[in-house]
Amino acid sequence: MLDSKKRWQIEDTDPTIVELLKKELNIPTVSAKLLASRGYSNIEQTRSFLKMDESTMHDPFLLHDMDVAVKRIKSAIDHEENILIYGDYDADGVTSTSVMMSVLQSLDANVAFAIPNRFTDGYGPSERLFKQAFDDGIDLIITVDNGISGIEEIKLAKELGMDVIITDHHEPGDVLPPADAIIHPRHPKGNYPFGELAGVGVAFKLAHALLGFIPKELFELVAIGTVADLVPLKNENRYFVKQGLHHMRKSVRPAIQALCQISGIEQQNITEETIGFMFGPRINALGRLADAGPGVDLFLATNPADAQSIAKELDAYNKERQSIVSKMTEEAIALVESGEIGLNPHVIVVAKEGWNPGVVGIVASKLVEKYYRPTLVLGLDSEKGIAKGSARSIEGFHLYDELAKNRDILPHFGGHPMAAGMTLAFDQVNELRHRLNKQGEEILTEEDLIPIQKIDIKLNMNEIDIDSIEALKELGPFGMDFPKPVYCIEDVNVASMRKIGANQNHVKLEIEDDSTILDAVGFGQGHLVDELTSGVRVSFVGDLQINEWNGRKKPQFMINDVQTKDWQLFDIRGIRQTNRWIHLIQKEETLFIAFDQKTIKHFETVLNQPILYVKEDTLFTEHKPYIALLDIPIDEQLLEKVLRKLEPKRIYAHFYVPESKYFEGIPNRDHFKWFYGFLLKRKSFDLQLHAEELAKHKGWSQETLFFMAQVFFEL
């Protein structure tokens, strides 16, 4: 057997719905299965999902206070008042600021922008920056991607004589700030049809209302902020991203071209993954380490040289961010592995002086990925006497609710079930660690601590072809609430398997069923070659891609996880040198067995492992999933008893004997074919004289050569 790394949860699809979607929408089986697994069964609903147009967008004036905001902004423009766009330091905030700057500049407004510094100002409205705005003669502040929680700061701005318009998408509290207008898709007094807009989506709605038409050239900025902020890709968000990707692929905006160049991406190949893994991290890196303002300058740049210069700055910060994250992650892992925070904790809480608070969330995510435990990563500041950090969780542990049970030592925290941020006193970290671990022990079962792999579709091999994979692209963009699909191919044979890559750490396979063969690749999974044997039925989880080489396209399965429920026999007979086979065995999981005391004596020094001597009356007190048979008993019934008692998932058969010729194995067809061709070419060959030399040349034993010669003589 080979256990999967995660718990597989496979969605069941109704075959009737799949056939209906295939027929009515004229789509391949794979696409129909995915839509059915995502809950699409109504034909018209599904058709509108696949063929979105401008009708998906809602009237911006349906947003509460939109009319008030537009009137006030137009008045400010007419009277040449000074306007400040007040943004945020992440990719959503940067693109929101850029959208509002672009539209107001196009309307000839006197406009500037400010973005708080994560380290000196923190998130949201800042009294320092609002006072600075007043000193600079600002008459109107427009917040983007923040402001809904800034009650005291907005009150200060009003007292100073400035007007404030809030545009935000974060959760509104019971009390709203005293702003002149609040544009929010979930405003308590509003009835906007879609409440899941990103901050940049709300800014775009305001831009649309101000202009009186859809500013299509801004779709690309909206797409970047929407994908980077991980909001659900449905309704308007989905339309924004689809349009944004379309525009980006042919954009003349210097920022898009510069981001493609530093990311090594062909512009026409931009996808939502490009935004999520290439553009977003570079934009976010600024705000994590320094001032995010250059990000806005990048999107507003009209000169390609300026855009290239700023993009290089973003790239440098991103590399620095990666280096900091790598170092902090190594330090955090060392704390966990050392046992300083407890042995095998249910909730991981790591803290260290000097950790950068801008990247603690990334480090927490990496620890969750490695250990699959709810994780808090805290940066300690002994001078201020505080610990500040972020947390990430797993299914079954509602992070916000569990933190809320510790309000007495957590004066500042916020978040949702899977992520949170917090600040607490330096000397309360150990107490919080103790409490959360106790809560974790009470809530999380052993099964909860095994990662979950949600699988959308079970595929038959004959359903996979180039056309089906190409058609899947039409179902994108993929993201939050409509993630990239995960596929499962069950109980197939492995026709061939080999290690690939410079370090032989990847694997290339051919998998087959009764009528179809499919290429499969597993990056970082070269170990599978040593863990799968021929003849077993194997199941794979992963992704579908198209492999193009020399103009030829072939379907390819990218392996994420593997399992087989069949027990496996690994034949390591005849390998005389122990160091040539011992690395193939997971020693901690394997029970080494011998039926002869001489065998134990032979292996006890070279193996450096306990060896169980088995006799008829042996009691098996130790059980491990695998066994290694170092030799073979004379009595077949004793071997049967061992297998019945231990029920191993995996058997390594070495069957050591001092004279290896008894266990050489039978030469196969290829052996005979080569030897026959060799003799045919030579006409005559003195086997007695040259057998040792030929055997060494081929890596065979002399007994194998004599056996094949005897077969030929008998024939």
PDB file of C-alpha atoms in Angstrom, residues 34 43 90 93 144 226 507-508 510 545 586:
ATOM      1  CA  LEU A  34     -16.690  20.358 -13.270  1.00  0.00           C
ATOM      2  CA  ILE A  43     -29.012  25.585 -18.134  1.00  0.00           C
ATOM      3  CA  ASP A  90      -1.618  46.128  -0.324  1.00  0.00           C
ATOM      4  CA  GLY A  93      -5.312  49.413  -1.993  1.00  0.00           C
ATOM      5  CA  VAL A 144     -10.275  53.638  -0.920  1.00  0.00           C
ATOM      6  CA  THR A 226      -9.633  41.714  -7.276  1.00  0.00           C
ATOM      7  CA  VAL A 507       9.198  11.355 -11.922  1.00  0.00           C
ATOM      8  CA  LYS A 508       7.821  10.676 -15.398  1.00  0.00           C
ATOM      9  CA  GLU A 510       2.882   6.447 -18.349  1.00  0.00           C
ATOM     10  CA  GLN A 545      -2.125  20.356 -18.729  1.00  0.00           C
ATOM     11  CA  GLN A 586      11.720   3.586   5.100  1.00  0.00           C
TER      12      GLN A 586
END
